[in-house]
Coordinates of C-alpha atoms in Angstrom, one line a residue:
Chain A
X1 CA -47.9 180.2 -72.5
X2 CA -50.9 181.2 -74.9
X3 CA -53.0 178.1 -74.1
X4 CA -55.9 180.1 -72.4
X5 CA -56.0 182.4 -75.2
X6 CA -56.2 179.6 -77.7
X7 CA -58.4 177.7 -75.5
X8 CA -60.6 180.8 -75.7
X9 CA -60.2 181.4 -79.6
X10 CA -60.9 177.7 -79.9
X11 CA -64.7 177.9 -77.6
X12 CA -65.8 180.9 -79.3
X13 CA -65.4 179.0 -83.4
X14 CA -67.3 176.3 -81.5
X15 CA -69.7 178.5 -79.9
X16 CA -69.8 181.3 -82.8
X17 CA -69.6 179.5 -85.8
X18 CA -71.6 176.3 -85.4
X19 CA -74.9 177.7 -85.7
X20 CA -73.9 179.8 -88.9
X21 CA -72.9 176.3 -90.3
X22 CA -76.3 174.5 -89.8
X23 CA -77.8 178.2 -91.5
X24 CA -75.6 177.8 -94.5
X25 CA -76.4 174.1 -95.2
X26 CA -80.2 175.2 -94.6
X27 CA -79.8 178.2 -96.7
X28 CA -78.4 176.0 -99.9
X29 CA -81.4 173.2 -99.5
X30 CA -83.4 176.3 -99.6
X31 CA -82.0 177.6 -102.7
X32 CA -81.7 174.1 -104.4
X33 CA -85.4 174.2 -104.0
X34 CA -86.4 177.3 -105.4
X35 CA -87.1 178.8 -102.0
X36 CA -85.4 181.9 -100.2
X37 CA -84.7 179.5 -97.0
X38 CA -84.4 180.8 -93.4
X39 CA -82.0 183.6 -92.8
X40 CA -78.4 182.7 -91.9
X41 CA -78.6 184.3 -88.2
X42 CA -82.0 182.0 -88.1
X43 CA -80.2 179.5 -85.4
X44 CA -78.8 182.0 -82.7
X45 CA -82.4 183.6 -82.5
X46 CA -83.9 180.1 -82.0
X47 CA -81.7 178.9 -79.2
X48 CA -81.9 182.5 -77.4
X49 CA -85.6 182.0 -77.5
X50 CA -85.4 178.4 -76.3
X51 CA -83.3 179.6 -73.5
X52 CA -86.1 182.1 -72.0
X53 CA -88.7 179.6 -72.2
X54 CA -90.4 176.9 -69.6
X55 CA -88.9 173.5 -69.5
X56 CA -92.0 170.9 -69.2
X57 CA -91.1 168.0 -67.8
X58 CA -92.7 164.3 -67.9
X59 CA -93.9 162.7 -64.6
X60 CA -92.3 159.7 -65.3
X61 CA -89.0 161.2 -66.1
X62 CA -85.9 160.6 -63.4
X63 CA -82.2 162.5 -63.0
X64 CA -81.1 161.0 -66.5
X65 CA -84.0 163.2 -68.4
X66 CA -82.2 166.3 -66.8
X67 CA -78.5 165.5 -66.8
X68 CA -78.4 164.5 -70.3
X69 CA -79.0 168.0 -72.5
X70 CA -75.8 169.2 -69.5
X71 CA -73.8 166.0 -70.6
X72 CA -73.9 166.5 -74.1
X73 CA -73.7 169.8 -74.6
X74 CA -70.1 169.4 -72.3
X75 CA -68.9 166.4 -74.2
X76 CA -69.5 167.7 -77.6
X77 CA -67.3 170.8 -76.2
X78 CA -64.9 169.3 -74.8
X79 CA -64.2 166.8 -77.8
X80 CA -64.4 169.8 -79.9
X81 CA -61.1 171.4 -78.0
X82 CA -59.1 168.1 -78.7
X83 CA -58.8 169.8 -82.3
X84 CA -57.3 172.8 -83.1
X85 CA -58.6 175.2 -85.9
X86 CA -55.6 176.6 -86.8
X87 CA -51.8 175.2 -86.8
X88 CA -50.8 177.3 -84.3
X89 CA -52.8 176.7 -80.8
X90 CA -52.1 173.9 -78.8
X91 CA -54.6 173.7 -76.8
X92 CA -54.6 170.8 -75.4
X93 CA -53.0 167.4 -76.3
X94 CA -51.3 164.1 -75.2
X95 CA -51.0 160.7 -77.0
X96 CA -54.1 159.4 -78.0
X97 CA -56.0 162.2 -77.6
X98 CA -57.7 161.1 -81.0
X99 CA -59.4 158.2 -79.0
X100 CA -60.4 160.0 -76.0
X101 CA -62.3 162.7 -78.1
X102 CA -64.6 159.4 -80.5
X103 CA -65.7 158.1 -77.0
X104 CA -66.5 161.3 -75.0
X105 CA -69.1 161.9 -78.2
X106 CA -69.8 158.5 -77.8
X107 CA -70.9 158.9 -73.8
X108 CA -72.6 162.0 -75.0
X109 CA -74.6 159.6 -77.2
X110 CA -75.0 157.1 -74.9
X111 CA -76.6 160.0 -72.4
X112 CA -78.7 161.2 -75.2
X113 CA -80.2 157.8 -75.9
X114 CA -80.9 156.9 -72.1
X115 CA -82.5 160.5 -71.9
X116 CA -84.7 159.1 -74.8
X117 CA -85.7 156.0 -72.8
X118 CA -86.1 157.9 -69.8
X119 CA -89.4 159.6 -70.8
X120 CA -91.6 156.2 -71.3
X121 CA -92.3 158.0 -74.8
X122 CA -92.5 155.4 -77.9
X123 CA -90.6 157.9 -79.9
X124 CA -87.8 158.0 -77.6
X125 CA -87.3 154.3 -77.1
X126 CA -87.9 154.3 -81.1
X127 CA -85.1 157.0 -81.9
X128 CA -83.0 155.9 -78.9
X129 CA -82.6 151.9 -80.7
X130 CA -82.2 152.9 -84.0
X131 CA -79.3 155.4 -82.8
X132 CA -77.7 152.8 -81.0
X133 CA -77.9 150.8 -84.0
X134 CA -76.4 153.3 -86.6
X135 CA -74.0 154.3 -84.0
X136 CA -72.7 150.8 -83.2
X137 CA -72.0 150.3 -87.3
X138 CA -70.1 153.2 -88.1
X139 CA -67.8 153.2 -84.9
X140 CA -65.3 150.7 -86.4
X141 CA -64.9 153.0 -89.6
X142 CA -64.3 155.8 -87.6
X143 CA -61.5 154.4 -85.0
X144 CA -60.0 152.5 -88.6
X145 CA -60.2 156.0 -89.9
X146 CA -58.4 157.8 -87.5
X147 CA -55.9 155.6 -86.5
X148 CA -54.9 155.0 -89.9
X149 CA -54.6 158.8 -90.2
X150 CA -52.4 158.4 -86.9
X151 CA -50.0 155.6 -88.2
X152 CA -49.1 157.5 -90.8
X153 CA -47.8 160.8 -89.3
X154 CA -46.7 158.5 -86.3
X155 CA -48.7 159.0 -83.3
X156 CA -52.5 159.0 -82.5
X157 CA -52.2 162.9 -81.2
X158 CA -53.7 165.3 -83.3
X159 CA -50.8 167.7 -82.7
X160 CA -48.7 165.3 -84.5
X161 CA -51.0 164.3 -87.4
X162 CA -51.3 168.2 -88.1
X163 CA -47.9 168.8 -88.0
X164 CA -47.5 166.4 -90.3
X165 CA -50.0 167.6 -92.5
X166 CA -47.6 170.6 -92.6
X167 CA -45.3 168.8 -95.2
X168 CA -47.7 168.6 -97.6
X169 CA -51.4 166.9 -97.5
X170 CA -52.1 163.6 -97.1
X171 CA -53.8 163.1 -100.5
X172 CA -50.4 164.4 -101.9
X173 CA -48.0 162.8 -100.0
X174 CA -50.2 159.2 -99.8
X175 CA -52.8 158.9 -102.2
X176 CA -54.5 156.4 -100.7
X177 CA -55.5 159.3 -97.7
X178 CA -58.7 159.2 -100.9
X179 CA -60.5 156.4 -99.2
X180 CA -60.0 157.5 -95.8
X181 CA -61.6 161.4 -97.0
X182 CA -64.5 159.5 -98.2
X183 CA -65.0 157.2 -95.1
X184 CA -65.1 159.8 -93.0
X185 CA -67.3 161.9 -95.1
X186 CA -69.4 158.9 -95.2
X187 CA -68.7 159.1 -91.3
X188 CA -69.7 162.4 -91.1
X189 CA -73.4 162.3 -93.1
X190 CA -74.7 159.3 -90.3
X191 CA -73.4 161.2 -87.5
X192 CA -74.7 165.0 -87.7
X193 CA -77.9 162.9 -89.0
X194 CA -77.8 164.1 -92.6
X195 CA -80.2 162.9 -95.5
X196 CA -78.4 159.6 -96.4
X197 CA -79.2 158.2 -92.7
X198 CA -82.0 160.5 -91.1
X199 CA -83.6 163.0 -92.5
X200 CA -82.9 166.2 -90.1
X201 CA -86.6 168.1 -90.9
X202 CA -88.9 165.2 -90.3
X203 CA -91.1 165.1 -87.9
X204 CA -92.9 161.9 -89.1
X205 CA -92.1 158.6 -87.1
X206 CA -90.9 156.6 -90.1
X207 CA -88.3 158.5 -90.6
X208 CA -86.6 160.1 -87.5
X209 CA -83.7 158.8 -86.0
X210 CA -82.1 161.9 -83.8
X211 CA -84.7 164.5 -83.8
X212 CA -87.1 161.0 -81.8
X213 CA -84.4 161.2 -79.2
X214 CA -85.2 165.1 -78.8
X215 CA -88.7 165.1 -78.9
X216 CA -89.8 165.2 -75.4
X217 CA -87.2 168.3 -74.9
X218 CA -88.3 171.5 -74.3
X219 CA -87.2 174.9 -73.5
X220 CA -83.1 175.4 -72.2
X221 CA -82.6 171.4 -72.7
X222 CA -83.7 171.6 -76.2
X223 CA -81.5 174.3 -76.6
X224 CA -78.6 172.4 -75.1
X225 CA -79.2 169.3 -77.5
X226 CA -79.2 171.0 -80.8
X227 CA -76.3 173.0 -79.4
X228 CA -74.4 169.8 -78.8
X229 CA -75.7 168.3 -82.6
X230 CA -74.3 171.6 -84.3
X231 CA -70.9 171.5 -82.1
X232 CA -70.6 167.9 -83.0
X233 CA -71.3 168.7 -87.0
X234 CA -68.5 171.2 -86.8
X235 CA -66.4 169.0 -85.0
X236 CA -66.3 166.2 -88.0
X237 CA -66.1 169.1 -90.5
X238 CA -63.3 170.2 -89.0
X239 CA -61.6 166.8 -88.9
X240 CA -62.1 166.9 -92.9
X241 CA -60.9 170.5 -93.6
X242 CA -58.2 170.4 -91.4
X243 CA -56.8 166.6 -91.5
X244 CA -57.0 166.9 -95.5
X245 CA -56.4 170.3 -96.8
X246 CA -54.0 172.0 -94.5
X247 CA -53.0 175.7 -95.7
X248 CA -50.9 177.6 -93.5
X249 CA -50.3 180.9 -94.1
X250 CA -46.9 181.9 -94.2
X251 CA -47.1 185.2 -91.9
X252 CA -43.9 186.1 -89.6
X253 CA -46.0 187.4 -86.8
X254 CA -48.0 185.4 -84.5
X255 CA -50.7 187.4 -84.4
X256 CA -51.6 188.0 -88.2
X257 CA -51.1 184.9 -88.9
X258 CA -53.5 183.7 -86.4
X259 CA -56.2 185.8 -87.7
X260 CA -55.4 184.8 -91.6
X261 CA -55.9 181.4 -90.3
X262 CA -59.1 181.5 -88.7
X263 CA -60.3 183.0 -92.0
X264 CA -58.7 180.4 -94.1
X265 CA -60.5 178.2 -91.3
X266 CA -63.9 179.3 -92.1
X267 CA -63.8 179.4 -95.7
X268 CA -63.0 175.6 -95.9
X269 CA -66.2 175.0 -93.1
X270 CA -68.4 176.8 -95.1
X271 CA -66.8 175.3 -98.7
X272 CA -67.5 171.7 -96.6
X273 CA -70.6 172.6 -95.5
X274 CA -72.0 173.1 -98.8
X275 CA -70.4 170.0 -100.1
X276 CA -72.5 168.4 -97.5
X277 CA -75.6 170.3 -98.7
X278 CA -75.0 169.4 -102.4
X279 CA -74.7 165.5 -100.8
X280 CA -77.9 166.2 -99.1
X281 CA -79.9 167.7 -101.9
X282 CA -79.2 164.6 -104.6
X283 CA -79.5 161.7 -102.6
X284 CA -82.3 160.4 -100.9
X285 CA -82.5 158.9 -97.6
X286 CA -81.8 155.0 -97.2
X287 CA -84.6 152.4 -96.5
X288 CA -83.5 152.0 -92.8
X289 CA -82.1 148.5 -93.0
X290 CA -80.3 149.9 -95.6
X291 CA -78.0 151.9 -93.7
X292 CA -75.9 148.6 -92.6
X293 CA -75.1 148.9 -96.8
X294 CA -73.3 152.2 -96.4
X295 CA -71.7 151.3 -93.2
X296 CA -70.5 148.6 -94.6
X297 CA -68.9 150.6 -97.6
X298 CA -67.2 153.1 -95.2
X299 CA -65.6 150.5 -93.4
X300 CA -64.2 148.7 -95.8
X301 CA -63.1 151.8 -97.4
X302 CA -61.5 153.0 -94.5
X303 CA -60.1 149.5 -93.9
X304 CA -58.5 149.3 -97.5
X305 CA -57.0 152.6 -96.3
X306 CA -55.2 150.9 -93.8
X307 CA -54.3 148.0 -95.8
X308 CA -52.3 150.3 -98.3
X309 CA -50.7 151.9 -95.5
X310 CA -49.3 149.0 -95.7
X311 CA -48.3 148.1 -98.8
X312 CA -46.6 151.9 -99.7
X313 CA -46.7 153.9 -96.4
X314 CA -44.2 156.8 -96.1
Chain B
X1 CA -47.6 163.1 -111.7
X2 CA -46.5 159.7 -109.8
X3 CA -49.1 161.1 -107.1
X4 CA -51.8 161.8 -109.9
X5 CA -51.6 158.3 -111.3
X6 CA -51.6 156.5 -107.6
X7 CA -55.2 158.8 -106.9
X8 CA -56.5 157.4 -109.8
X9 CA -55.6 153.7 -109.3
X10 CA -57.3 154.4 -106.0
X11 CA -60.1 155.8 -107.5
X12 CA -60.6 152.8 -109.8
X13 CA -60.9 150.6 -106.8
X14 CA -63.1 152.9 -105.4
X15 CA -65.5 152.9 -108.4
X16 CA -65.1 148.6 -108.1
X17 CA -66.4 148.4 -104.9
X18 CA -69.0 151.7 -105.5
X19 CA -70.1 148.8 -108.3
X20 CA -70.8 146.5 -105.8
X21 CA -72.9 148.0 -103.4
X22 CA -75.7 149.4 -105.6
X23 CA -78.7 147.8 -105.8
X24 CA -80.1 149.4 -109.4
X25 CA -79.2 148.8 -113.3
X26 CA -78.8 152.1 -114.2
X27 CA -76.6 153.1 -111.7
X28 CA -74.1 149.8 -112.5
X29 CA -74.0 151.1 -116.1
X30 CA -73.8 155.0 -114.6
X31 CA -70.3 153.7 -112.2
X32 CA -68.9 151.6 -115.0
X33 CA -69.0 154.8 -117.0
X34 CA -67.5 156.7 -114.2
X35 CA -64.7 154.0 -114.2
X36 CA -64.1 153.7 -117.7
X37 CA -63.7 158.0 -117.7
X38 CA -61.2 157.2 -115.0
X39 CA -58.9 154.7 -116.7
X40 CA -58.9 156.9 -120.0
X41 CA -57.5 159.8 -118.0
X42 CA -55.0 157.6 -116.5
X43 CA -53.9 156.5 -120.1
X44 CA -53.9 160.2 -121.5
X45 CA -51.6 161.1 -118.3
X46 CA -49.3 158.3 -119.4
X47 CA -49.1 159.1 -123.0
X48 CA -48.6 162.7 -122.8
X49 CA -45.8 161.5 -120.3
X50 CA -44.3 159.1 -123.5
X51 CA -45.0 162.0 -126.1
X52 CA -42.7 163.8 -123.9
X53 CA -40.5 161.7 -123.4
X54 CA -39.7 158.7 -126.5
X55 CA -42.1 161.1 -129.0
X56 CA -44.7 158.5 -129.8
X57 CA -48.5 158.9 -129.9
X58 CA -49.7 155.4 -129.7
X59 CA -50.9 155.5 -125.9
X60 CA -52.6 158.7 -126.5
X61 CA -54.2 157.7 -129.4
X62 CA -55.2 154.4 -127.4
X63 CA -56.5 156.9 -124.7
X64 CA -59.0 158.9 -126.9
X65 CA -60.3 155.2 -128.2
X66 CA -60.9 154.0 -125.0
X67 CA -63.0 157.6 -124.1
X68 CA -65.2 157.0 -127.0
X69 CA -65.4 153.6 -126.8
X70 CA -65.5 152.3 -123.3
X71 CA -66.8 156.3 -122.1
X72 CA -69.6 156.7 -124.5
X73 CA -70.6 154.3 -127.0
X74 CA -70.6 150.8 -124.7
X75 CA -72.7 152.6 -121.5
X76 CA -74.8 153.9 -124.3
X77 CA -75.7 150.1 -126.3
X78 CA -76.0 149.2 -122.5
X79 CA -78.8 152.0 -121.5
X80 CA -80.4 150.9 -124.9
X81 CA -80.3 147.7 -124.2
X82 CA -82.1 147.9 -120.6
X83 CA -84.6 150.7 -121.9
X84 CA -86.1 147.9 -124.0
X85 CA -86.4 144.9 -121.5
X86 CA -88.7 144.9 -119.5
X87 CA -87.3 145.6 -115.8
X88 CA -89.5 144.0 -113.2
X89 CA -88.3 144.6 -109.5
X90 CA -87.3 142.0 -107.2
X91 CA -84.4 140.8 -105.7
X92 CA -81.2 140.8 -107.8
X93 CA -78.5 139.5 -106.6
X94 CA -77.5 136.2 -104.7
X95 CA -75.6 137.1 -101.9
X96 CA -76.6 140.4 -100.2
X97 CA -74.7 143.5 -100.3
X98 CA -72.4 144.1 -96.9
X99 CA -71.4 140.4 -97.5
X100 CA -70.8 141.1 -101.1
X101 CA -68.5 144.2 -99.6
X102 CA -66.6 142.1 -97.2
X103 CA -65.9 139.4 -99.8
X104 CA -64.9 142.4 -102.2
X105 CA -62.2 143.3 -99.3
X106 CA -61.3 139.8 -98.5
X107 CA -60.8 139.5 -102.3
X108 CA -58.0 143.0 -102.4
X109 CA -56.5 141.1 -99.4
X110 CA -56.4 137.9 -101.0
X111 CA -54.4 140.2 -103.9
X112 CA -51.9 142.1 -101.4
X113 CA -50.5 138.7 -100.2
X114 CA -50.8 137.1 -103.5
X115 CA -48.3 139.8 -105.3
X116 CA -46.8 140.1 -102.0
X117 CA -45.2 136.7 -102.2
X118 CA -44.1 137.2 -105.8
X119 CA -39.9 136.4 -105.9
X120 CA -39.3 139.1 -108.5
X121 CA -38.2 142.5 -108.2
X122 CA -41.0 144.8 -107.7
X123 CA -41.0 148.3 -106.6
X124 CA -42.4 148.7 -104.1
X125 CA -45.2 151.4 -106.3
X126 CA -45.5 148.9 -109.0
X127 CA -46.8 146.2 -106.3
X128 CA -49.1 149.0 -105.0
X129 CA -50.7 149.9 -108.7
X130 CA -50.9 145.9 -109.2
X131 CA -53.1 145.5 -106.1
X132 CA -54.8 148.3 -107.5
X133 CA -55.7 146.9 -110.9
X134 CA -55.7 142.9 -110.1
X135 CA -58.1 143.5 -107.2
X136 CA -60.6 145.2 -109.9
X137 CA -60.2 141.9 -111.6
X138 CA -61.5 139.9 -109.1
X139 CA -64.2 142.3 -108.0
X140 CA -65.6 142.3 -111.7
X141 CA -65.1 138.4 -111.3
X142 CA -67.0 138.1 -108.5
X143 CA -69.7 140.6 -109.3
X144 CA -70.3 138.6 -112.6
X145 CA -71.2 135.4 -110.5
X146 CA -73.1 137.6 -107.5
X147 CA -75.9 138.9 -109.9
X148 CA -79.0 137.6 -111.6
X149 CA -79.6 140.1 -114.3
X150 CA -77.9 139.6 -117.5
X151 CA -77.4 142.9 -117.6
X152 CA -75.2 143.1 -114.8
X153 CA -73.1 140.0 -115.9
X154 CA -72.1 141.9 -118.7
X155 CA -71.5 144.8 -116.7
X156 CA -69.0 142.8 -114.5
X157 CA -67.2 141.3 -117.7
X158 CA -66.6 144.8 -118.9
X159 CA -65.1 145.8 -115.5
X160 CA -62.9 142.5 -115.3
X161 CA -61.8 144.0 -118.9
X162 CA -61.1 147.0 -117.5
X163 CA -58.5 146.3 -113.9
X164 CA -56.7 143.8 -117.0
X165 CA -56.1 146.8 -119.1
X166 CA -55.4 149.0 -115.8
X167 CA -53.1 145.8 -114.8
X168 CA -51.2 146.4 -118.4
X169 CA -51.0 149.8 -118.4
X170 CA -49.8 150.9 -115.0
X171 CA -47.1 148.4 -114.8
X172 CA -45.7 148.4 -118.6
X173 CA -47.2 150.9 -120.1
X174 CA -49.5 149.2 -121.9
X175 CA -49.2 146.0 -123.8
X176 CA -48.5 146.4 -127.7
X177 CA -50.7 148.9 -129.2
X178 CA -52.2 146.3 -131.8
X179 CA -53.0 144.2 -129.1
X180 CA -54.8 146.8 -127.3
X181 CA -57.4 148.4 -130.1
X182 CA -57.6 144.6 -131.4
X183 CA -59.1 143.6 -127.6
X184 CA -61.2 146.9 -127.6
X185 CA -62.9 146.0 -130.8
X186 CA -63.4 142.7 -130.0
X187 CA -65.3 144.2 -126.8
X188 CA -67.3 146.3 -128.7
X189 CA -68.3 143.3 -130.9
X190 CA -68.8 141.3 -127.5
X191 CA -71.0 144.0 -126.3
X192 CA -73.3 144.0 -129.1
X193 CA -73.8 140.8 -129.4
X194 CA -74.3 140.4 -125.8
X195 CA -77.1 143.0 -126.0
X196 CA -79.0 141.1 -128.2
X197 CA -78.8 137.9 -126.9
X198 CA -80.4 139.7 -123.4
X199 CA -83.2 140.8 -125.8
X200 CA -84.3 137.7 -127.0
X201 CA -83.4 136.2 -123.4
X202 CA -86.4 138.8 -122.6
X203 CA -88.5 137.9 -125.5
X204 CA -88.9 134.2 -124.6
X205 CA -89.1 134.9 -120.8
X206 CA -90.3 137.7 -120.0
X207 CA -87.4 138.5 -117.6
X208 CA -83.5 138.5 -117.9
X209 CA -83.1 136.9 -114.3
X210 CA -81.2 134.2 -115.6
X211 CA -82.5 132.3 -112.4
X212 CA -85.9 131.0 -114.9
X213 CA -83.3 129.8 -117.5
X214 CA -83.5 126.9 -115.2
X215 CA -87.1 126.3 -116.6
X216 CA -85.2 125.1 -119.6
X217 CA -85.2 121.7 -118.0
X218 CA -87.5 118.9 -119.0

């Protein structure tokens, strides 16, 4: 009966808070370095002035080029609805919902990359392979992941993992629930294209895996795709803070108790987000037929998670 | 505390299989260090749990031996040891790393059914801390034959030592005390010696890739 209103609540975090996440991480790399670092309200005054300027277009470039920044920008939102912030909303959510949000970012990738290709720029078709390839090796730690997350709480719904999450969290309840968190953390630095797997400043051509892919963007489709990248960063931190360390306030009435969730909400994004700045700051970024190395580590880990499942699941 | 100890049996594995995907000395000793940290927090949980409950100190004292010895003093001879070879940079190990991760896995799984098909009567969270420790074992096993520095051979013999004492400790609470500190110095002694022979290994050679001892032929 309150699903538009949590459907609402549940766009504007996506819409609202994203940005102020990417600021924060930016703001803590600037600190680490001795530096005062953009200001936090840097990334909603870039996209408003990407959204009021020209788009320039390649000759060469077909319907793909123009219906990818939409595509993306949609999928990452939609996805990002498949997970509640807080344990109240429902917005909305059938069985395996899990799986249908991994592969509607994964056609948002798939866009991204053919909108890459489409340009007939090097760095596209440069970016667009080596995202294929990254993509393709973390995708089986991710689906282990999550559907280890669902076996144990019984369904591959969110709803049901969360509400499981209510008795008590994972890493109390199963310990092994460890070396799912840090497969999916691992999961989380090669997706939203942090240091270990791309470096997400560079501009040099050794180096860049996603921002290649966005190169030839300009104007309202540049805004669209970093739109989509900060939606989809707060989408996998959300899957940590909420999957992991669920605290519900105990409040009688709905609607204080909505409102102390959201804030207990944000202070676990923002404690993630510089956990993932700290990550950033002390390693360096792997040799690029390296990455196959950390894949390999998330998968097993997550695989081992699956394995004890197994042997002592409750 | 059940929950406590079963994080940091998973964190041991963890630490094994962080062990076998690095590619650099200093960051083996650094992980072994991590690991060793781990166990003794594992073994002061369980002796401040038997203070508590029988009134004897002997795991706790075991606890603080292992922190100074296996914590500080080995990963220290260790660093000393590699500060004075020579390190030249080239390909260490035989087989290459996601491999070596897979065969890591196929190595816990090898483990699970191995304890699995055991007739006794195991709970079923003693069978879960024995996969646990046994599969560190192996992983120090097979990172001892996967590597060719020295260095790193010792390294894996130190973790094999260390899922054994895990092995002992989580499912009986250790094994005699005497039996314990007598294995610990005898590791220490191991260590040392160990240490030197590397050092001379480098003198002769030039290199501890143990690879060129194959040079020793006629």
């Amino acid at each position: 009966m309150n699903t538009p209103l949590y459907i609402l609540i549940q766009l504007a975090a996506a819409l609202l808070l994203a940005p102020l996440v990417n600021g924060v991480i930016k703001k803590v790399k600037a600190f680490s370095q001795k530096r005062q670092g953009p200001p936090l309200q840097q990334m909603y005054l870039d996209l408003y002035k990407l959204l009021q300027k020209d788009t320039v277009v390649s000759e060469t470039a077909s319907w793909v080029y123009h219906f990818a920044p939409y595509l993306n920008f949609v999928t990452a939102l939609l996805a990002f609805l498949f997970f509640p912030v807080t344990f109240f909303q429902q917005t909305i959510s059938f069985g395996g919902d899990i799986i249908l949000a991994v592969y509607l970012l994964g056609l948002g990738r798939f866009f991204m990359a053919l909108g890459g290709l489409d340009t007939g720029s090097t760095f596209g078709g440069m970016g667009a392979s080596r995202e294929m390839m990254i993509s393709a090796l973390i995708e089986p730690a991710l689906l282990v992941s999550l559907l280890t997350l669902g076996l144990m709480s019984g369904s591959t719904s969110v709803e049901s993992i969360m509400s499981v999450n209510l008795q008590g969290s994972p890493l109390s309840t199963n310990p092994f629930a460890l070396l799912i968190l840090i497969a999916l953390f691992i999961i989380l630095l090669a997706e939203t294209a942090r240091i270990p797997v791309d470096d997400p400043s560079t501009h040099l051509e050794l180096t860049m895996v996603h921002e290649a892919m966005l190169l030839e963007y300009s104007g309202r489709h540049l805004a669209l795709m970093e739109y989509a990248a900060v939606i989809k960063q707060l989408l996998f931190i959300t899957i940590l803070a909420n999957f992991f360390f669920p605290l519900e306030p105990a409040l009688a009435s709905p609607l204080p108790a909505l409102l102390l969730g959201l804030i207990v909400y944000v202070l676990k994004v923002l404690i993630i987000a510089v956990l993932v700045a700290v990550t950033e700051i002390s390693t360096v970024k792997l040799r690029f037929f390296s990455i196959p190395n950390l894949a390999a580590i998330s998968f097993v880990l997550s695989f081992l998670g699956f394995m004890q499942f197994f042997i002592i699941g409750r | 505390m059940e929950s406590f100890l079963e994080l940091l049996s998973i964190s041991l594995l963890i630490a094994a299989f962080g062990l076998t995907a690095t590619k650099r000395i200093r960051s083996y000793i650094s992980v072994f260090q991590l690991q060793s940290l781990l166990l003794a927090a594992a073994t002061m949980a369980i002796g401040i749990y038997n203070l508590q409950a029988e009134g004897v100190m002997d795991i706790l004292f075991l606890a603080v031996v292992i922190f100074i010895l296996k914590g500080l003093v080995i990963p220290r001879l260790l660093r000393n040891t590699y500060t004075k070879v020579e390190y030249t940079v080239e390909k260490d190990f035989f087989i290459n790393i996601p491999s070596a991760i897979m065969i890591s896995a196929a190595l816990v799984i090898l483990t699970y059914f191995t304890i699995h098909s055991l007739n006794g009567s195991l709970s079923a969270q003693t069978k879960f801390y024995l996969v646990n420790a046994l599969s560190v074992v192996l992983i120090g096993l097979f990172f001892m034959i996967s590597r060719k520095k020295a260095i790193g051979q010792i390294v894996g013999f130190l973790v094999l030592e260390n899922g054994l004492f895990a092995t002992a400790l989580f499912s009986a609470n250790g094994m005699p005390v005497i039996v314990d500190l007598g294995i610990l110095v005898d590791l220490l002694t191991a260590v040392m010696i160990m240490g030197m022979l590397v050092f001379r290994i480098n003198e002769t050679f030039d290199s501890i890739n143990v690879d060129r001892l194959k040079n020793l032929r006629g």
